[in-house]
Short mmCIF file of C-alpha atoms in Angstrom, two decimals:
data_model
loop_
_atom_site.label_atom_id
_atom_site.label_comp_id
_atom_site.label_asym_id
_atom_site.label_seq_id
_atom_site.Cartn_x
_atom_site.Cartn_y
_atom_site.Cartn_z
CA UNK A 1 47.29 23.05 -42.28
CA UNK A 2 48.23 20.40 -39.66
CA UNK A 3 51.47 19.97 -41.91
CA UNK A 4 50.37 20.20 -45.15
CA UNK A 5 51.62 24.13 -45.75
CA UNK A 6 52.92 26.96 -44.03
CA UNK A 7 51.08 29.97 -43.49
CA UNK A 8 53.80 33.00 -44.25
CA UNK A 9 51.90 36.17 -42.45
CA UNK A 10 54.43 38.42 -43.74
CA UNK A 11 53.04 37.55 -47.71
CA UNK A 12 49.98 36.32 -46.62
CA UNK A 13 50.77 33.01 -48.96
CA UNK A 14 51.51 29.64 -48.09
CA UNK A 15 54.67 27.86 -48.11
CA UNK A 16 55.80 24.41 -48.91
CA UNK A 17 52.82 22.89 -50.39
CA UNK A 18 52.66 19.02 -50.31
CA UNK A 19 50.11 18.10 -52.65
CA UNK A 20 48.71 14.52 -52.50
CA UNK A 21 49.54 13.02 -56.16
CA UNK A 22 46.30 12.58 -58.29
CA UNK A 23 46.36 8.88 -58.35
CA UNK A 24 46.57 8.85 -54.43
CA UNK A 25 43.78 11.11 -53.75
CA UNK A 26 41.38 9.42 -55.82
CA UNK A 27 42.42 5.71 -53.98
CA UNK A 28 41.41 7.88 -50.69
CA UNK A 29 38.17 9.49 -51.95
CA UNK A 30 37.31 5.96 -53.20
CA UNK A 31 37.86 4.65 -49.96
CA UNK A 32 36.14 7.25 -48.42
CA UNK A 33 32.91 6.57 -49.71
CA UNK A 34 33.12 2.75 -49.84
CA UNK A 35 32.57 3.72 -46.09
CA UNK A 36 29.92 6.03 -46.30
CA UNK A 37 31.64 8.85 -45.91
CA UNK A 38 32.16 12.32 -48.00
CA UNK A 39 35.49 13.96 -47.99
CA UNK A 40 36.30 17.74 -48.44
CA UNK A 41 38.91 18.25 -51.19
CA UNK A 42 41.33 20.96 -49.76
CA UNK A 43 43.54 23.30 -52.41
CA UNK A 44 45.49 26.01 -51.93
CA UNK A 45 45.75 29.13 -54.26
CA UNK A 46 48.97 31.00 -55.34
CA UNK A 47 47.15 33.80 -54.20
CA UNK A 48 47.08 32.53 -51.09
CA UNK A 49 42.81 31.60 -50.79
CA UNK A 50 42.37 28.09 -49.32
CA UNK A 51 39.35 26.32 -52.35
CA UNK A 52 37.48 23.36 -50.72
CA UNK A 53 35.48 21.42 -52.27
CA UNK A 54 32.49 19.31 -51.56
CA UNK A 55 30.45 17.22 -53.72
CA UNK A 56 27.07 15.83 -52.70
CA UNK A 57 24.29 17.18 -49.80
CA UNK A 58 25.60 17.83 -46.77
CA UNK A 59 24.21 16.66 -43.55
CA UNK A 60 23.81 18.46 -39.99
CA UNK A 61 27.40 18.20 -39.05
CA UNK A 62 28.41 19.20 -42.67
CA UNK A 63 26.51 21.91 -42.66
CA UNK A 64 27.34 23.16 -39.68
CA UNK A 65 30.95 22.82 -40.61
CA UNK A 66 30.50 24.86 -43.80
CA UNK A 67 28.55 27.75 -42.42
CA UNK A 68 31.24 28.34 -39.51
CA UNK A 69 34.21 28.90 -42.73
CA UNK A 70 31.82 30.36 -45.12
CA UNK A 71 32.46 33.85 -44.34
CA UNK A 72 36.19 33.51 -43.74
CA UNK A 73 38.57 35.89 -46.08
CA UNK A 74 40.56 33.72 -47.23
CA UNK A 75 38.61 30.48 -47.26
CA UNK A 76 36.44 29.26 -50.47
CA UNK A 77 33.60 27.07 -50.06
CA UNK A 78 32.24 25.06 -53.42
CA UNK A 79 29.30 22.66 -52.94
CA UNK A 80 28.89 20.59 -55.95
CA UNK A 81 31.17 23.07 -58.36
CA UNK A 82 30.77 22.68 -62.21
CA UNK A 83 34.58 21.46 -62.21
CA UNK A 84 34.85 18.87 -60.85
CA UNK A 85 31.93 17.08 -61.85
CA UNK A 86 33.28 13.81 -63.15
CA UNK A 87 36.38 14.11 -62.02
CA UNK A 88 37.60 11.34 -59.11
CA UNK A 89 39.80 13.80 -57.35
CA UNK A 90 40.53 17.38 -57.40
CA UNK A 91 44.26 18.30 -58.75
CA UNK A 92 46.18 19.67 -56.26
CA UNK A 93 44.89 18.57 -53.03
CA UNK A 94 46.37 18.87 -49.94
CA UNK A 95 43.81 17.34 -47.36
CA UNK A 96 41.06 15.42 -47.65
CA UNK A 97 38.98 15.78 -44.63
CA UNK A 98 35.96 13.55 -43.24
CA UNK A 99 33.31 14.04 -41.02
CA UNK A 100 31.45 11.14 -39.26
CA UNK A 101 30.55 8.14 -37.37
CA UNK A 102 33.24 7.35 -35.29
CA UNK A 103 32.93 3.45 -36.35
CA UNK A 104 33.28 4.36 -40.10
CA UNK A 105 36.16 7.15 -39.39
CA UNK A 106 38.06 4.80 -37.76
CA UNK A 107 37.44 1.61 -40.78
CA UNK A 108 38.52 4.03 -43.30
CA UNK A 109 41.24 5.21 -41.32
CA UNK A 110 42.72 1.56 -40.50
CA UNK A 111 42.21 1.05 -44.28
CA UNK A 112 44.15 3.82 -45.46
CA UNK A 113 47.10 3.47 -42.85
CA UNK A 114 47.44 0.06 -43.90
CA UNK A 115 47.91 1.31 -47.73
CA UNK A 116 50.97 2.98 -46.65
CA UNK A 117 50.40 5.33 -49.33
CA UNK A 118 49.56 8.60 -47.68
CA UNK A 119 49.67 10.29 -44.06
CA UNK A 120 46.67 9.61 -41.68
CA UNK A 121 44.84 11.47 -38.36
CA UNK A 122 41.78 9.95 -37.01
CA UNK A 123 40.88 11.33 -33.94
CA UNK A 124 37.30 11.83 -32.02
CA UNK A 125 35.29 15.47 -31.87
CA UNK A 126 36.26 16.39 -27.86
CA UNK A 127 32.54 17.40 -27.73
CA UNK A 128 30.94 14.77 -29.20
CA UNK A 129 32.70 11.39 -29.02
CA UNK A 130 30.51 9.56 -31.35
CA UNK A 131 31.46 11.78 -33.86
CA UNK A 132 34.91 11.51 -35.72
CA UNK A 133 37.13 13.45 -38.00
CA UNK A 134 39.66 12.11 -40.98
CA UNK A 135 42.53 14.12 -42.19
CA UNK A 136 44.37 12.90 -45.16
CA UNK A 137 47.97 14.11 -46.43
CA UNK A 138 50.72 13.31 -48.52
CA UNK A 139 52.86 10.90 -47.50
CA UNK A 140 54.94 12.14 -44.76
CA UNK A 141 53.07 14.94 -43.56
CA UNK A 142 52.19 15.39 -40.22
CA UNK A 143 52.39 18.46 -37.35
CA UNK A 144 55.72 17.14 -36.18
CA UNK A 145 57.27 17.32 -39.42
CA UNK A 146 55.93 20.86 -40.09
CA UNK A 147 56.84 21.77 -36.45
CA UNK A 148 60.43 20.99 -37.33
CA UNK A 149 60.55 22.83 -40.99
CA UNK A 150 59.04 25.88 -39.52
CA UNK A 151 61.97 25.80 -36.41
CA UNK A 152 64.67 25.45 -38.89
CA UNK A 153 63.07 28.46 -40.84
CA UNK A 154 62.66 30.38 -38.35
CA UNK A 155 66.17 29.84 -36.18
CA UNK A 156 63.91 29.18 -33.29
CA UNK A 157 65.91 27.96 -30.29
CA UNK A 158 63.01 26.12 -28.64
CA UNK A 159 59.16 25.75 -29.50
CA UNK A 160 56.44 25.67 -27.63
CA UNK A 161 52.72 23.96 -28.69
CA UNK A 162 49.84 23.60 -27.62
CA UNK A 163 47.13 21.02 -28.15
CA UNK A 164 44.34 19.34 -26.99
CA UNK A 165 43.38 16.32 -29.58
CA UNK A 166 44.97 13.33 -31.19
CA UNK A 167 45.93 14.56 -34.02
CA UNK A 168 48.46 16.59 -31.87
CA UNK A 169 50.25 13.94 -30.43
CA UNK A 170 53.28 13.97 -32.91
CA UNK A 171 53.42 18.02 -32.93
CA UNK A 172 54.05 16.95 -28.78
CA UNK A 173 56.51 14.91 -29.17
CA UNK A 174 58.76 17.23 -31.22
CA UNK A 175 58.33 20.10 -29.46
CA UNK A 176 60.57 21.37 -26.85
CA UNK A 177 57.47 21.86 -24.51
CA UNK A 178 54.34 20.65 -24.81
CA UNK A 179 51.13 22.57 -23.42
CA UNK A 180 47.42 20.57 -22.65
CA UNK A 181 44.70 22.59 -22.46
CA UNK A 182 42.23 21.49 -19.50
CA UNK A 183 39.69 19.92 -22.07
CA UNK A 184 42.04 17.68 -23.74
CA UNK A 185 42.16 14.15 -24.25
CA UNK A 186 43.84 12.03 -21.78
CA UNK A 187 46.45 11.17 -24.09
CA UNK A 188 47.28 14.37 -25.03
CA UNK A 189 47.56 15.57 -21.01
CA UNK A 190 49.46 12.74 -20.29
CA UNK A 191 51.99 13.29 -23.22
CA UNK A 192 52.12 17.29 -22.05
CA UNK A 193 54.75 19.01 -20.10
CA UNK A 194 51.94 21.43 -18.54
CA UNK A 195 48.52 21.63 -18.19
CA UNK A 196 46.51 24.34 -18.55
CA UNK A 197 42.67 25.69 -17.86
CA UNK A 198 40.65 24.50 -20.71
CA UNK A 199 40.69 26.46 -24.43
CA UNK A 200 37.50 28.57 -23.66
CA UNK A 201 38.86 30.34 -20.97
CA UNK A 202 41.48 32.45 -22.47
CA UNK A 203 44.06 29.82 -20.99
CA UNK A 204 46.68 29.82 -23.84
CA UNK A 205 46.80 33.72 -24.06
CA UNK A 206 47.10 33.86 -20.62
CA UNK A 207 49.88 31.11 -20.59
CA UNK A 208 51.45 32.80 -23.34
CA UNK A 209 51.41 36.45 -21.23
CA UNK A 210 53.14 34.82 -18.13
CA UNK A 211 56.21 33.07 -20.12
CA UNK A 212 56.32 36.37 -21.72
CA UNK A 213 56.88 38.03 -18.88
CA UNK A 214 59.25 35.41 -17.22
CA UNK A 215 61.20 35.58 -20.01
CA UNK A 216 61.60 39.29 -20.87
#
C-alpha cells in the first residue's frame, strides 16, 4: 500500500500499519474538498480485508474506479456507510486517495506538502494526463521507506523494482536496480537502470524469467 503496510502472504495480514492520526486526516479531507475533490478513506482490518470508504456520488472516473475493486476478496467498498456519517475522518486511516483534475490534484497537493504534516504523491493517470491521482500517508511514508523495511525483513541482499509512474520515483532511488516499463513517464525511464517493453505485454514476467535464469 505504496508504504503504508506490508502485505505478509504467508498470514494473509498486513504488517506495520501507519495510520494517519485522526486530527491529520480530517485537516486532509478538509483540504480535499476545499478543492473540489472527494477522497477515499482507506482502513485496514486485523483480519486482513482492506474497508474503503467513500462518501458522496461518484462520478465517471469514480465509478469506474469502484467497479474495477468491487469484486476483489479482500477489498471492501462502502459508498455513503451509516458510520461515518458525521464523522470528519474515518479512525484508522491509512490513505486517503483522490481522483481528479489534474489542476486541482496538484493545488491540493502543493497545499498539503507545504503543511508538512503528512506524506504526499501527486502524480498524472499515464493514460489520461488531464486526469490526476492524490495519495495521502502518515508522515514518513513513502515506497522507499517500505522498500527498505521489507529488505531488512526479509535479509534480501539486493532488490529489484519496477515502476512506471511518479509516485515510484523514491521506491527507484532505493532500490538496488531499478526497472521502467516501456509506457512510463520520462522521469521514471530516465531515473531506471533498464528499460523494458511496456506493462501490457507481459514485459516484467518476462524480465523476471530471464534474471531467473541468469541467476540460477
Amino acid at each position: 500500500m505504496t508504504g503504508a503496510a506490508i502485505w505478509d502472504k504467508s498470514t494473509c495480514m498486513f504488517v506495520d500499519k501507519r495510520v494517519i492520526p485522526d486530527d491529520i486526516a480530517a485537516y486532509v479531507i478538509d483540504v480535499c474538498r476545499r478543492w473540489d475533490l472527494r477522497p477515499f478513506s482507506y482502513t485496514v482490518s486485523d483480519s486482513g480485508i482492506v474497508h474503503t470508504y467513500f462518501n458522496g456520488t461518484p462520478d465517471a472516473k469514480e465509478r469506474k474506479f469502484i467497479s474495477e475493486r468491487s469484486h476483489l476478496r479482500l477489498k471492501r467498498i462502502h459508498i455513503d456507510d451509516p458510520r461515518t456519517e458525521g464523522l470528519r475522518c474515518v479512525s484508522g486511516t491509512v490513505l486517503l486517495f483522490c481522483i481528479g483534475c489534474r489542476d486541482r490534484i496538484d493545488s491540493a497537493a502543493a497545499e498539503l506538502r507545504e503543511s508538512g504534516l503528512c506524506s504526499v504523491s501527486a502524480y498524472p493517470d499515464i493514460f489520461s494526463p488531464d486526469m490526476a491521482y492524490l495519495e495521502v500517508f502518515a508522515p514518513g511514508v513513502s515506497k522507499a521507506s517500505a522498500l527498505l523495511r521489507l529488505k531488512e525483513m526479509t535479509g534480501a541482499e539486493s532488490v529489484t523494482v519496477f515502476g512506471d509512474n511518479l509516485n515510484d520515483l523514491s521506491m527507484m532511488e532505493a532500490a538496488d536496480m531499478a526497472v521502467a516499463v516501456g509506457n512510463a513517464l520520462p522521469q521514471v525511464k530516465e531515473a531506471a537502470d533498464v528499460v523494458i517493453d511496456n506493462n501490457d505485454s507481459d514485459s516484467v514476467a518476462r524480465y523476471i524469467l530471464e534474471v531467473s535464469k541468469t541467476a540460477f
